[in-house]
Short mmCIF file of N, CA and C in Angstrom, two decimals:
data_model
loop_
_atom_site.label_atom_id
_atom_site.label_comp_id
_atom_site.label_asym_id
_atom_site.label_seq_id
_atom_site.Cartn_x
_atom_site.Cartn_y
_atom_site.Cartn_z
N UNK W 1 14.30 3.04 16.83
CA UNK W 1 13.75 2.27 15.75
C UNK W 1 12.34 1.80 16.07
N UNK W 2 11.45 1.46 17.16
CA UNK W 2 10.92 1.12 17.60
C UNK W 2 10.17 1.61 17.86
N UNK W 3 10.37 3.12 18.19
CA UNK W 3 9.09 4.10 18.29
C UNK W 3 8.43 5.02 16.85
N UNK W 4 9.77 4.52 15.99
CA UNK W 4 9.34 4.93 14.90
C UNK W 4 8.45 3.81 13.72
N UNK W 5 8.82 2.87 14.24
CA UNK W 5 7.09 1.99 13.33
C UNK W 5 6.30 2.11 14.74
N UNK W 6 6.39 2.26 15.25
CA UNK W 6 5.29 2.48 17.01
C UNK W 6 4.10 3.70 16.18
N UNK W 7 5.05 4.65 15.53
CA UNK W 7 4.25 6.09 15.46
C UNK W 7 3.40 5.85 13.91
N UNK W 8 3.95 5.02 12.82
CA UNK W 8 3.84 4.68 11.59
C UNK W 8 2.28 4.17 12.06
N UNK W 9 2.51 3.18 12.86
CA UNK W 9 0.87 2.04 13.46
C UNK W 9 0.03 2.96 13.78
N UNK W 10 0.55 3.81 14.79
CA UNK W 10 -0.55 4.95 15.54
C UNK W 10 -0.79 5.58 14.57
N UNK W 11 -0.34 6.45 13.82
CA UNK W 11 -0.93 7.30 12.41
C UNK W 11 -2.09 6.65 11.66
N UNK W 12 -1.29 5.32 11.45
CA UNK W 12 -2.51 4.84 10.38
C UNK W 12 -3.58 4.37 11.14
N UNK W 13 -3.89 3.93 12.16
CA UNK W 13 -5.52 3.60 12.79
C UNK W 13 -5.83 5.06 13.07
N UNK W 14 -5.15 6.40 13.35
CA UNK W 14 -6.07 7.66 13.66
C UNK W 14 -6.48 7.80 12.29
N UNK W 15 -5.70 7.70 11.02
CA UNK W 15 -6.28 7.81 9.68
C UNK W 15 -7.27 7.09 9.57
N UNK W 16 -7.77 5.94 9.52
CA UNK W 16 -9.11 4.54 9.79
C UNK W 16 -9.99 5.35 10.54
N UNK W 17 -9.75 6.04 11.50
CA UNK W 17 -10.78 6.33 12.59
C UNK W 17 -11.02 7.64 12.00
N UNK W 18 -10.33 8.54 11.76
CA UNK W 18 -10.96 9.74 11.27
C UNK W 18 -11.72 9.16 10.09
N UNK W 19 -11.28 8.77 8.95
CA UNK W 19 -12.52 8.56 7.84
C UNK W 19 -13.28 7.76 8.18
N UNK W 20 -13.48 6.64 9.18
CA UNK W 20 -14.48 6.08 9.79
C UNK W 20 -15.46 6.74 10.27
N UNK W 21 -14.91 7.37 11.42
CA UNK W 21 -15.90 8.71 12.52
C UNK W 21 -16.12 9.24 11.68
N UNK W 22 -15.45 10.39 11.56
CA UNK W 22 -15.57 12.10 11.45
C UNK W 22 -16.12 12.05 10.16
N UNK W 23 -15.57 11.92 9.22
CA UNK W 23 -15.51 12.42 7.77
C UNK W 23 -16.55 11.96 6.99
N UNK W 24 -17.64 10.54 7.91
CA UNK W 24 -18.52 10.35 7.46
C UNK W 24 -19.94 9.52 8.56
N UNK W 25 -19.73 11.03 9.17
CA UNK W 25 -21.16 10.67 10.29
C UNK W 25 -22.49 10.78 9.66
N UNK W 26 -22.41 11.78 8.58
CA UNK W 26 -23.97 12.31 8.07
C UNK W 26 -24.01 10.88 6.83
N UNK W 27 -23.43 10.58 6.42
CA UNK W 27 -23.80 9.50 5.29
C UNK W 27 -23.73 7.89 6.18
N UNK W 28 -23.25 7.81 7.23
CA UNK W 28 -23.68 6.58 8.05
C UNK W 28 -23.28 5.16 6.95
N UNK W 29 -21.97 5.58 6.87
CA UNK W 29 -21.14 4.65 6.39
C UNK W 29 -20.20 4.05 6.78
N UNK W 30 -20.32 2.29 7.25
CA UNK W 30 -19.44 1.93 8.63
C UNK W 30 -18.19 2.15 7.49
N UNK W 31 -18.11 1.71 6.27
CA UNK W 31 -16.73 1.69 5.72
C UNK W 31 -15.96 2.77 5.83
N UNK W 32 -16.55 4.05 5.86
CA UNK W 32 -15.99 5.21 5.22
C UNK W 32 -15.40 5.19 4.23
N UNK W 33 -15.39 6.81 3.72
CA UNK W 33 -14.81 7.01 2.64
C UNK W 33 -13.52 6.29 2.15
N UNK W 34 -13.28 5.53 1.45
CA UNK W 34 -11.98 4.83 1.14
C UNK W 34 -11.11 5.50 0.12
N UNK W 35 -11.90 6.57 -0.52
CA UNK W 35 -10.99 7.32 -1.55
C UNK W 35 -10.10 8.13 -0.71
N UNK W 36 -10.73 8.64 0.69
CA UNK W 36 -10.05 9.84 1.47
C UNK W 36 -8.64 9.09 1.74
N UNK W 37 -8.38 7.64 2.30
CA UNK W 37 -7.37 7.09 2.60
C UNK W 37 -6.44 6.56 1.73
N UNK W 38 -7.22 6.16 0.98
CA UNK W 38 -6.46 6.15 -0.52
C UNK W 38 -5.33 7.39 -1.21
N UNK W 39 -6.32 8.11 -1.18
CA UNK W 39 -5.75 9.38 -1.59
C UNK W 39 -4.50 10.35 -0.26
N UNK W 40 -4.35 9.99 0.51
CA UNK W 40 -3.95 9.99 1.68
C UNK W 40 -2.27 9.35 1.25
N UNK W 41 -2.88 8.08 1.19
CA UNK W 41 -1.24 7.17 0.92
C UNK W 41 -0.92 7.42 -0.35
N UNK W 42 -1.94 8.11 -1.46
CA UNK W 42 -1.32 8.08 -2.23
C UNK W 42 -0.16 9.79 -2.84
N UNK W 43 -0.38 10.25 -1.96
CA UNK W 43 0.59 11.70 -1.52
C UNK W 43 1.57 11.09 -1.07
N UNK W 44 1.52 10.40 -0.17
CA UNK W 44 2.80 10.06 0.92
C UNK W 44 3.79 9.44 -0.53
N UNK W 45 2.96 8.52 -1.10
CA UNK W 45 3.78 7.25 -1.93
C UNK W 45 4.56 8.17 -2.69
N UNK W 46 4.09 9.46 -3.37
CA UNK W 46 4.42 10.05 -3.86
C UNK W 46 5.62 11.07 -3.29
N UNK W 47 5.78 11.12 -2.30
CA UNK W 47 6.63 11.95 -2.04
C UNK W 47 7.88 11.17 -1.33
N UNK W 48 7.33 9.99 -0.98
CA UNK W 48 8.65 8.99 -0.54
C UNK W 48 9.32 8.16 -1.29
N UNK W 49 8.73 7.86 -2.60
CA UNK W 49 9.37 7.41 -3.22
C UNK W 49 10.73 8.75 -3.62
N UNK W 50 9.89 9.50 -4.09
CA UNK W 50 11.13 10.77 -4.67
C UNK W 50 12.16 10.84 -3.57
N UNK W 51 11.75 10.77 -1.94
CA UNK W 51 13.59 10.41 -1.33
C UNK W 51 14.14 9.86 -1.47
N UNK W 52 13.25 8.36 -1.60
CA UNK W 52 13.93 7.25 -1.88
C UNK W 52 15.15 6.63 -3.20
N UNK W 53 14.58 7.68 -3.88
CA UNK W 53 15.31 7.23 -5.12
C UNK W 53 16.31 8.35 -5.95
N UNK W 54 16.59 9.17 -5.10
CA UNK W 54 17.31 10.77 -5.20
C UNK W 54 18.40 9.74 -5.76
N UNK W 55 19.06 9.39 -5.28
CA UNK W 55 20.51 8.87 -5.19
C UNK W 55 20.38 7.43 -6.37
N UNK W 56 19.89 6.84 -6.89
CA UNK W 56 19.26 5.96 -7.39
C UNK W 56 19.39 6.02 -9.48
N UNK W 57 19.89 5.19 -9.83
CA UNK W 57 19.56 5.40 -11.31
C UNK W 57 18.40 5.33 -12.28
N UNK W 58 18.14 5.57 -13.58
CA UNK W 58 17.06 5.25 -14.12
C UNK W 58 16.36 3.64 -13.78
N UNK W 59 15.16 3.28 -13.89
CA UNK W 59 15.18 1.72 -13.74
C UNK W 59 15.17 1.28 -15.35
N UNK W 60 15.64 0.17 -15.66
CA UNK W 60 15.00 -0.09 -16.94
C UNK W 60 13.92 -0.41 -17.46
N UNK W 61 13.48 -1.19 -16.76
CA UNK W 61 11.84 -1.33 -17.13
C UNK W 61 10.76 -1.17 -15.96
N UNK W 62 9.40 -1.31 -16.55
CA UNK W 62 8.57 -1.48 -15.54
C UNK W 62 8.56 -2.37 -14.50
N UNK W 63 9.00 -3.89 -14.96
CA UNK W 63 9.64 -4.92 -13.91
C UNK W 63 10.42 -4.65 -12.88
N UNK W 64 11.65 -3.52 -13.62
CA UNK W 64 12.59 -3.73 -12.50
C UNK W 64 11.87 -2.47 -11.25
N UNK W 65 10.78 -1.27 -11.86
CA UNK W 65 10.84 -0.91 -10.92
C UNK W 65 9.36 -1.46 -9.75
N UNK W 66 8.96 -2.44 -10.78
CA UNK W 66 7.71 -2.93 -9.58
C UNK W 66 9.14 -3.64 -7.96
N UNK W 67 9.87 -4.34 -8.96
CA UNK W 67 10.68 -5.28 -8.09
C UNK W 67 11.36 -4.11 -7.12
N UNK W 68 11.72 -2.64 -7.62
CA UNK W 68 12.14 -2.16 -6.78
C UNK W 68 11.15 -1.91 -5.36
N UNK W 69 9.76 -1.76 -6.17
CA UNK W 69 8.42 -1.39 -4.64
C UNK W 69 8.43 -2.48 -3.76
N UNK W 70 8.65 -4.02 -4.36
CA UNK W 70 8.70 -4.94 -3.44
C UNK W 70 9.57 -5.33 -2.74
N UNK W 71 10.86 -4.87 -3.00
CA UNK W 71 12.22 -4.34 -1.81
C UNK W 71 12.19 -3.55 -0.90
N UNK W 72 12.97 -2.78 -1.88
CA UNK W 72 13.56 -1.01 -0.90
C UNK W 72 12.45 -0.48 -0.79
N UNK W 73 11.11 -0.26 -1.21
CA UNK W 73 10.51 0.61 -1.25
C UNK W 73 9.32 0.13 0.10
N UNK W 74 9.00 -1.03 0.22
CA UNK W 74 7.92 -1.88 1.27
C UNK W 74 8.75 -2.20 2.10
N UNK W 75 10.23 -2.54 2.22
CA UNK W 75 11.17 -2.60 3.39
C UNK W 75 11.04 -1.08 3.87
N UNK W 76 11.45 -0.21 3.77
CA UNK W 76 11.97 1.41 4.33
C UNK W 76 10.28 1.64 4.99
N UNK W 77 8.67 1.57 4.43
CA UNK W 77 8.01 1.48 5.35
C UNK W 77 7.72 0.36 5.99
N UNK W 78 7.36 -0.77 5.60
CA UNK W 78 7.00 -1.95 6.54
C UNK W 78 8.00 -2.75 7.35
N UNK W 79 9.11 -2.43 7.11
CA UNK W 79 10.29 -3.19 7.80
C UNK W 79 10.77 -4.94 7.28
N UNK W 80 10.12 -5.32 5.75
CA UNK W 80 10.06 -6.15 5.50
C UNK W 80 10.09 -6.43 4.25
N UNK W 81 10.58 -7.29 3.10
CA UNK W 81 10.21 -7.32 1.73
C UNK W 81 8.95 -7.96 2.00
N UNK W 82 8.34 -7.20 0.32
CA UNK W 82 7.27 -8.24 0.29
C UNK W 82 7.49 -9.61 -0.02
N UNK W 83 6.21 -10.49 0.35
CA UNK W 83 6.63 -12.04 0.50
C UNK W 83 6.37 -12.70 -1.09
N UNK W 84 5.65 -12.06 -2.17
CA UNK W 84 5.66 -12.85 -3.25
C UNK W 84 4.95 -11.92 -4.39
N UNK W 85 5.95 -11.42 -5.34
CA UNK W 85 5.64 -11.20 -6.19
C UNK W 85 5.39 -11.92 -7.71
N UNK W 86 4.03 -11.81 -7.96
CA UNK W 86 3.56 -12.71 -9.79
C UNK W 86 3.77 -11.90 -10.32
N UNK W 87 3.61 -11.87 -11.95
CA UNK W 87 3.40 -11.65 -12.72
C UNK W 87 2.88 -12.27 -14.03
N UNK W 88 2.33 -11.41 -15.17
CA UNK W 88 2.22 -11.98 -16.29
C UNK W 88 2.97 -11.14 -17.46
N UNK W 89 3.41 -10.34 -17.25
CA UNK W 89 4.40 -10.08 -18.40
C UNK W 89 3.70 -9.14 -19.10
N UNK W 90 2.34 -8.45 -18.94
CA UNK W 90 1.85 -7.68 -19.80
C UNK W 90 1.10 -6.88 -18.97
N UNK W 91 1.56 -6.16 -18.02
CA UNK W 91 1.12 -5.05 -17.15
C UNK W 91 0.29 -5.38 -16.15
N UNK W 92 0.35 -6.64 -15.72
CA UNK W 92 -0.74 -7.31 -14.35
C UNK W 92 0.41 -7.73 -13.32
N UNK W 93 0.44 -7.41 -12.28
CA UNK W 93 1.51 -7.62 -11.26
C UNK W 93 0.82 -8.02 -9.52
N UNK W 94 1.02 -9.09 -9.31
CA UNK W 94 0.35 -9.31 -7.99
C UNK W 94 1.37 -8.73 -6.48
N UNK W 95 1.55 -8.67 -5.67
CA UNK W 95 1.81 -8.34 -4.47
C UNK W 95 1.39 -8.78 -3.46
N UNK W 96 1.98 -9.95 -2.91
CA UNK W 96 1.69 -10.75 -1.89
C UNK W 96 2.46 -10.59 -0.38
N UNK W 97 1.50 -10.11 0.49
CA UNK W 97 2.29 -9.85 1.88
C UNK W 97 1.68 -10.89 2.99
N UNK W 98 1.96 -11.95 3.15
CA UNK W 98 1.85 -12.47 4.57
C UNK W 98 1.50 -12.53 5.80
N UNK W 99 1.97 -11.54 6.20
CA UNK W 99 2.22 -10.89 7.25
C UNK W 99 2.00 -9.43 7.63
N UNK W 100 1.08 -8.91 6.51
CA UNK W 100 0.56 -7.44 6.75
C UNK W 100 0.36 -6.56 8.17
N UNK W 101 1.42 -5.73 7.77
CA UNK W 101 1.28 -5.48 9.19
C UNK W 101 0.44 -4.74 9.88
N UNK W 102 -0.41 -3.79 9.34
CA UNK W 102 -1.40 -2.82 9.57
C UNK W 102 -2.61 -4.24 10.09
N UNK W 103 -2.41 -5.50 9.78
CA UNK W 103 -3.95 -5.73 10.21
C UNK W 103 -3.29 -7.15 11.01
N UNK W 104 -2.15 -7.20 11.22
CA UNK W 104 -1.35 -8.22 12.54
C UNK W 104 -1.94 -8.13 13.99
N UNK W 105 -2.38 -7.05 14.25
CA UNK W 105 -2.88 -7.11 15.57
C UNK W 105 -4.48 -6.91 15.94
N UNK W 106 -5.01 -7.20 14.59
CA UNK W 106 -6.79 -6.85 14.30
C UNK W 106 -6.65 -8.65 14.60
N UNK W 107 -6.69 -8.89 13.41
CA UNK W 107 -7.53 -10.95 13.62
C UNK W 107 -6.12 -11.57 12.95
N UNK W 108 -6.93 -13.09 13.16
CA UNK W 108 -5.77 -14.03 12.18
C UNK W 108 -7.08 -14.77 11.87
N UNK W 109 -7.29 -15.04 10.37
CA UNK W 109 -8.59 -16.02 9.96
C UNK W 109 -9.45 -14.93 8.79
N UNK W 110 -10.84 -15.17 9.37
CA UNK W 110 -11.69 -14.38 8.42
C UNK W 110 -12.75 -13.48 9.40
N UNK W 111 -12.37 -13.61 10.64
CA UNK W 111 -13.44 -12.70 11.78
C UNK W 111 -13.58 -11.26 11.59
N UNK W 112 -12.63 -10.53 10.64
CA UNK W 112 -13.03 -9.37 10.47
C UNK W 112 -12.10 -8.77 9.28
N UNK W 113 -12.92 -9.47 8.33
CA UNK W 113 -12.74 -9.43 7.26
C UNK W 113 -13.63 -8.33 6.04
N UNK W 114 -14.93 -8.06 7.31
CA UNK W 114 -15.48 -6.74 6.49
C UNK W 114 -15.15 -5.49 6.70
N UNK W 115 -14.23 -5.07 7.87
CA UNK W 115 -13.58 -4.33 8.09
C UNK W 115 -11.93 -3.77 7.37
N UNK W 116 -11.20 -5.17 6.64
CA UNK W 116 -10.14 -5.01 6.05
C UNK W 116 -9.88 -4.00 5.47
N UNK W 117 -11.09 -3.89 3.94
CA UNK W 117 -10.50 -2.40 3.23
C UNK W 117 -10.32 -1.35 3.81
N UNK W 118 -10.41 -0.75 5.38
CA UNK W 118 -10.19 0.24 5.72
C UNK W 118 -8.73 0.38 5.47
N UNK W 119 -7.97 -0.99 6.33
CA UNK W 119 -6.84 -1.04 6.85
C UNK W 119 -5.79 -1.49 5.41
N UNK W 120 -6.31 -1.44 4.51
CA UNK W 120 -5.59 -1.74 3.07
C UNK W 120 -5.57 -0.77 1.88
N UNK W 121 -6.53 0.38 2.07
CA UNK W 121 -6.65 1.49 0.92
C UNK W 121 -5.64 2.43 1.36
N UNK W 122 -5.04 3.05 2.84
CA UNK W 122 -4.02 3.50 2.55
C UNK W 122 -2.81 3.30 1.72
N UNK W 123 -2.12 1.41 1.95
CA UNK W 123 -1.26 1.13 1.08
C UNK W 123 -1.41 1.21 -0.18
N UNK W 124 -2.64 0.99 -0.75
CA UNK W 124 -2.95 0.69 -2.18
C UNK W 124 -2.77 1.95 -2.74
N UNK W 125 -2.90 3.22 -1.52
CA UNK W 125 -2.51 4.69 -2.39
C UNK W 125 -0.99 4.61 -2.17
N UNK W 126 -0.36 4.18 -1.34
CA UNK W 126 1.42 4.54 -1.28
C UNK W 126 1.62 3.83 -2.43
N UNK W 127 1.00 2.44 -2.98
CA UNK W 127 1.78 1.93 -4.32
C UNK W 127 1.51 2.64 -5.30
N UNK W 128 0.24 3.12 -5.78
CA UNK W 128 0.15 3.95 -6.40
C UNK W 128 0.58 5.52 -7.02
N UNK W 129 0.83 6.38 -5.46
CA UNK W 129 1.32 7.23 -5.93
C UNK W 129 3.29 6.92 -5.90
N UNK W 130 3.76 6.03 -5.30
CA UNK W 130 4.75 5.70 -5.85
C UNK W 130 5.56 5.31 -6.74
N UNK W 131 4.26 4.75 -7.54
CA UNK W 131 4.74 4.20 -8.87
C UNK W 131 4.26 4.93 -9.87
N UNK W 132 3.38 5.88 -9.86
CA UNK W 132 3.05 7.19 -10.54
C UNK W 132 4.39 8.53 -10.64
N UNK W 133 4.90 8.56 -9.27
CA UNK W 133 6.27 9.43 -9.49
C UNK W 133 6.96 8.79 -10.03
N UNK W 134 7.14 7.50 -10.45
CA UNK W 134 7.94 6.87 -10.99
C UNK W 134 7.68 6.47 -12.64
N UNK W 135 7.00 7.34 -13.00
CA UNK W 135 6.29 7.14 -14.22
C UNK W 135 5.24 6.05 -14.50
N UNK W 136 5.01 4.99 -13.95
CA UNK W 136 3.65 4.27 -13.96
C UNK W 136 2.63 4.27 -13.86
N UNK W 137 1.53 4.63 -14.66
CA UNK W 137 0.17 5.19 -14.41
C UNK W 137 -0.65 3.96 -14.29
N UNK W 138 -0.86 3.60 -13.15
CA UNK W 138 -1.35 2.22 -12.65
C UNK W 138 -3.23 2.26 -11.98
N UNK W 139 -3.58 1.26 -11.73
CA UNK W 139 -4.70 0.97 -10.76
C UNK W 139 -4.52 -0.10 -9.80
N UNK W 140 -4.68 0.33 -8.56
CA UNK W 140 -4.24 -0.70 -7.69
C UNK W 140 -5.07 -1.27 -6.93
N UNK W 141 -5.43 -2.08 -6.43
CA UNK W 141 -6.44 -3.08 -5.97
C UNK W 141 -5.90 -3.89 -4.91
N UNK W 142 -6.99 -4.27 -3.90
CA UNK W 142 -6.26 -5.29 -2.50
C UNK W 142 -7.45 -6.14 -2.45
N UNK W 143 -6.86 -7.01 -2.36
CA UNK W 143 -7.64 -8.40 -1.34
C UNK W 143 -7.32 -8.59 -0.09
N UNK W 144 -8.33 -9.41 0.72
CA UNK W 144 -7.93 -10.17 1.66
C UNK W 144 -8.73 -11.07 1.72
N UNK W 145 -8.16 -12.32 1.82
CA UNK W 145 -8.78 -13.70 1.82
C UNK W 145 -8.74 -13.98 3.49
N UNK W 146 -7.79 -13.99 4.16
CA UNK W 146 -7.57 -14.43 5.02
C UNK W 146 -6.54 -13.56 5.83
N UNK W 147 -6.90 -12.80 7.23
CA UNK W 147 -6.15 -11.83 7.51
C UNK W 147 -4.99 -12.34 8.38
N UNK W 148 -3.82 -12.27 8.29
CA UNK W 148 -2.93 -10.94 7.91
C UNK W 148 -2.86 -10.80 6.37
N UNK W 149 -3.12 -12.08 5.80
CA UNK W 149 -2.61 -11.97 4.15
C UNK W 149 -3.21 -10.94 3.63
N UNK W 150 -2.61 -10.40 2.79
CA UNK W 150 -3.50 -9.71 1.73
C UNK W 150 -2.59 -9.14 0.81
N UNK W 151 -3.39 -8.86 -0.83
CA UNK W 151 -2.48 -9.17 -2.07
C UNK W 151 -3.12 -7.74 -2.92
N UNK W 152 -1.86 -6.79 -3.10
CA UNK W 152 -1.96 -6.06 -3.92
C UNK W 152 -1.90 -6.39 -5.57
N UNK W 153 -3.22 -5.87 -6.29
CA UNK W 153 -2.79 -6.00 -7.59
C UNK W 153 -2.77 -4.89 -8.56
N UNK W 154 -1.56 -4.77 -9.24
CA UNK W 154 -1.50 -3.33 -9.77
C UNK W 154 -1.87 -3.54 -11.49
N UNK W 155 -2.19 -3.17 -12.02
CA UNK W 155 -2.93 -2.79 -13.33
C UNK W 155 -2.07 -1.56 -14.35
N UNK W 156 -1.05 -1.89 -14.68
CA UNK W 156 -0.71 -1.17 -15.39
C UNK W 156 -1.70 -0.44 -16.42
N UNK W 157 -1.82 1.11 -16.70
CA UNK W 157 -2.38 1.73 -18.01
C UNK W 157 -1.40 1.77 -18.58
N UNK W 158 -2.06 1.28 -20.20
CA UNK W 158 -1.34 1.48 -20.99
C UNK W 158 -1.72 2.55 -21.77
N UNK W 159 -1.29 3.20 -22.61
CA UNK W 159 -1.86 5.13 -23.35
C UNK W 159 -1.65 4.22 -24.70
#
């Protein structure tokens, strides 16, 4: 159990460091590309949700299946529910984690806080393409105020 979020941690800083380094030496961009990581988690989201939910019934609404991402779906990778989900009832949904774990062993405070979006656009693609296999055509967005915290917000499209 242990070597398997061990390997989850190691993946995602070689992902940070490759689009950091590699993928953008000639444009001399400390952020790097954030779509590359984005787009990154947002394959994975996409293809783990579909294990996840093989066995699983229709959800009824969009609620129940945000509430499902902030369970089963952020427990099975992070080892944890998320710590607080808002809402407003008309396709705006917040995502509050605590205790983020991708940036638990970077700072606690605001000391490196211009560095965060590296360590937050992968997830923002797993919610995304997770909730896209799941029929939700969303936009997802992260903060961090204060690290470990940091708060996904998803944007339902409406057609």
């Amino acid at each position: 159990m242990i070597a398997n979020e061990l390997l989850l941690e190691l993946l995602h800083s070689e992902l940070v460091s490759y689009v950091a380094n590699v993928e953008n030496k000639d444009q001399g961009s400390k952020q790097g590309n954030l779509s590359s990581l984005e787009y990154f988690g947002f394959t994975t989201g996409f293809r783990i949700v579909e294990r996840l939910t093989k066995e699983w019934p229709r959800f009824k609404d969009e609620l129940d299946t945000v509430k499902f991402m902030c369970t089963d779906f952020w427990t099975s990778i992070y080892k944890k529910p998320i710590d607080n989900l808002r809402t407003n009832h008309q396709g705006v949904y917040v995502l509050q984690d605590n205790a983020f774990r991708f940036m638990n062993k970077i700072s606690v405070g605001s000391q490196y806080l211009d560095v965060a979006p590296m360590y937050i656009a992968y997830t923002s693609g797993l919610l995304r393409g997770a909730l896209a296999n799941l029929g939700i055509n969303c936009h997802v967005t992260a903060e961090v105020q204060s690290m470990p915290t940091c708060k996904f917000h998803i944007q339902v499209q409406r057609n």
